[in-house]
Amino acid sequence: MNQVVARMPEIYYPEPVHAWCYYFEKADLARQLKDWNQVVKLGDVAFALDDYPNDPVERFVFIEGYAHDGQWDKAMELSIVSYKVSKDYVGPLLCKLWNRLNGMCLKALEKQML
């Protein structure tokens, strides 16, 4: 019996070099799945590249990932870098993110204490 193998059209090959956007998109998917370890791993690779986000908000997924992983210093460092890019735009968004993180992390700590 012959099996048909699905292949992408050749126009999609070769796959481009993985740069910031690749790791950001993968990390955003991992965030949606609440796979914080994967977000952190992808962040570590992404920030080691000689490439940067096009929008300071793209760091938010990694801020959230590092916070959930208990790497508060890293989360704060990325928050400060994002804030410096555009205080008026990013500032209010960072406040909302950190307020949400504060509530989520406090609930996680309470569960651990039980």
Short mmCIF file of C-alpha atoms in Angstrom, two decimals:
data_model
loop_
_atom_site.label_atom_id
_atom_site.label_comp_id
_atom_site.label_asym_id
_atom_site.label_seq_id
_atom_site.Cartn_x
_atom_site.Cartn_y
_atom_site.Cartn_z
CA MET A 1 0.00 0.00 0.00
CA ASN A 2 1.42 3.37 -0.99
CA GLN A 3 1.43 6.12 1.61
CA VAL A 4 1.14 9.72 0.55
CA VAL A 5 3.54 12.02 2.36
CA ALA A 6 2.45 15.62 2.73
CA ARG A 7 5.16 18.12 1.88
CA MET A 8 5.23 21.88 1.91
CA PRO A 9 5.63 23.50 -1.51
CA GLU A 10 9.25 24.30 -2.37
CA ILE A 11 8.54 28.02 -2.13
CA TYR A 12 8.69 27.58 1.67
CA TYR A 13 12.23 26.18 1.60
CA PRO A 14 14.85 26.58 2.76
CA GLU A 15 13.67 27.61 6.19
CA PRO A 16 15.15 31.00 7.15
CA VAL A 17 17.66 31.35 9.93
CA HIS A 18 15.92 31.50 13.28
CA ALA A 19 16.02 35.09 14.52
CA TRP A 20 14.15 37.12 17.13
CA CYS A 21 10.70 36.69 15.52
CA TYR A 22 10.98 32.89 15.48
CA TYR A 23 11.76 32.67 19.19
CA PHE A 24 9.18 35.31 20.09
CA GLU A 25 6.40 33.44 18.23
CA LYS A 26 7.42 30.09 19.73
CA ALA A 27 7.53 31.65 23.20
CA ASP A 28 4.13 33.28 22.71
CA LEU A 29 2.65 29.88 21.87
CA ALA A 30 4.33 28.35 24.93
CA ARG A 31 2.86 31.20 27.04
CA GLN A 32 -0.61 30.40 25.75
CA LEU A 33 -0.03 26.80 26.83
CA LYS A 34 1.36 28.01 30.19
CA ASP A 35 4.62 26.18 29.48
CA TRP A 36 6.77 28.63 31.44
CA ASN A 37 9.91 26.46 31.26
CA GLN A 38 9.75 26.57 27.47
CA VAL A 39 9.20 30.35 27.50
CA VAL A 40 12.35 30.74 29.61
CA LYS A 41 14.41 28.43 27.39
CA LEU A 42 13.32 30.31 24.27
CA GLY A 43 14.00 33.63 25.98
CA ASP A 44 17.51 32.57 26.92
CA VAL A 45 18.23 31.74 23.28
CA ALA A 46 16.49 34.83 21.89
CA PHE A 47 18.34 37.27 24.13
CA ALA A 48 21.67 35.66 23.27
CA LEU A 49 21.15 36.57 19.59
CA ASP A 50 22.45 39.71 17.98
CA ASP A 51 18.83 40.63 17.21
CA TYR A 52 16.19 42.58 19.12
CA PRO A 53 12.42 42.99 19.28
CA ASN A 54 10.78 45.38 16.87
CA ASP A 55 8.33 46.47 19.57
CA PRO A 56 9.14 46.73 23.30
CA VAL A 57 5.92 44.86 24.09
CA GLU A 58 7.44 41.75 22.50
CA ARG A 59 9.50 41.40 25.68
CA PHE A 60 6.31 40.96 27.74
CA VAL A 61 6.00 37.25 27.01
CA PHE A 62 9.50 36.75 28.40
CA ILE A 63 8.87 39.02 31.39
CA GLU A 64 5.90 36.82 32.23
CA GLY A 65 7.87 33.62 31.66
CA TYR A 66 10.80 34.67 33.84
CA ALA A 67 8.41 35.83 36.57
CA HIS A 68 6.60 32.48 36.60
CA ASP A 69 10.00 30.78 36.77
CA GLY A 70 10.96 32.87 39.80
CA GLN A 71 13.62 34.83 37.90
CA TRP A 72 12.38 38.18 39.19
CA ASP A 73 15.63 40.04 38.47
CA LYS A 74 15.51 39.02 34.81
CA ALA A 75 11.81 39.95 34.57
CA MET A 76 12.53 43.35 36.12
CA GLU A 77 15.55 43.93 33.86
CA LEU A 78 13.45 43.31 30.75
CA SER A 79 10.70 45.54 32.11
CA ILE A 80 13.14 48.41 32.58
CA VAL A 81 14.57 47.98 29.07
CA SER A 82 11.06 48.00 27.60
CA TYR A 83 10.05 51.02 29.67
CA LYS A 84 13.04 53.03 28.49
CA VAL A 85 12.04 52.56 24.85
CA SER A 86 8.73 54.40 25.27
CA LYS A 87 7.67 55.40 28.78
CA ASP A 88 4.28 56.82 27.79
CA TYR A 89 3.30 53.80 25.68
CA VAL A 90 4.91 50.96 27.61
CA GLY A 91 4.54 52.27 31.17
CA PRO A 92 0.79 51.71 31.57
CA LEU A 93 1.03 48.31 29.85
CA LEU A 94 3.83 47.22 32.17
CA CYS A 95 1.76 48.24 35.19
CA LYS A 96 -1.11 46.06 34.00
CA LEU A 97 1.25 43.15 33.33
CA TRP A 98 2.90 43.38 36.76
CA ASN A 99 -0.46 43.74 38.53
CA ARG A 100 -1.65 40.59 36.78
CA LEU A 101 1.60 38.78 37.57
CA ASN A 102 1.39 39.87 41.19
CA GLY A 103 -2.07 38.33 41.54
CA MET A 104 -1.15 35.13 39.73
CA CYS A 105 2.09 34.63 41.61
CA LEU A 106 0.47 35.29 44.99
CA LYS A 107 -2.16 32.63 44.23
CA ALA A 108 0.59 30.17 43.25
CA LEU A 109 2.48 30.90 46.49
CA GLU A 110 -0.69 30.41 48.54
CA LYS A 111 -1.24 27.01 46.91
CA GLN A 112 2.33 25.99 47.72
CA MET A 113 1.86 26.98 51.37
CA LEU A 114 -1.19 24.72 51.81
#
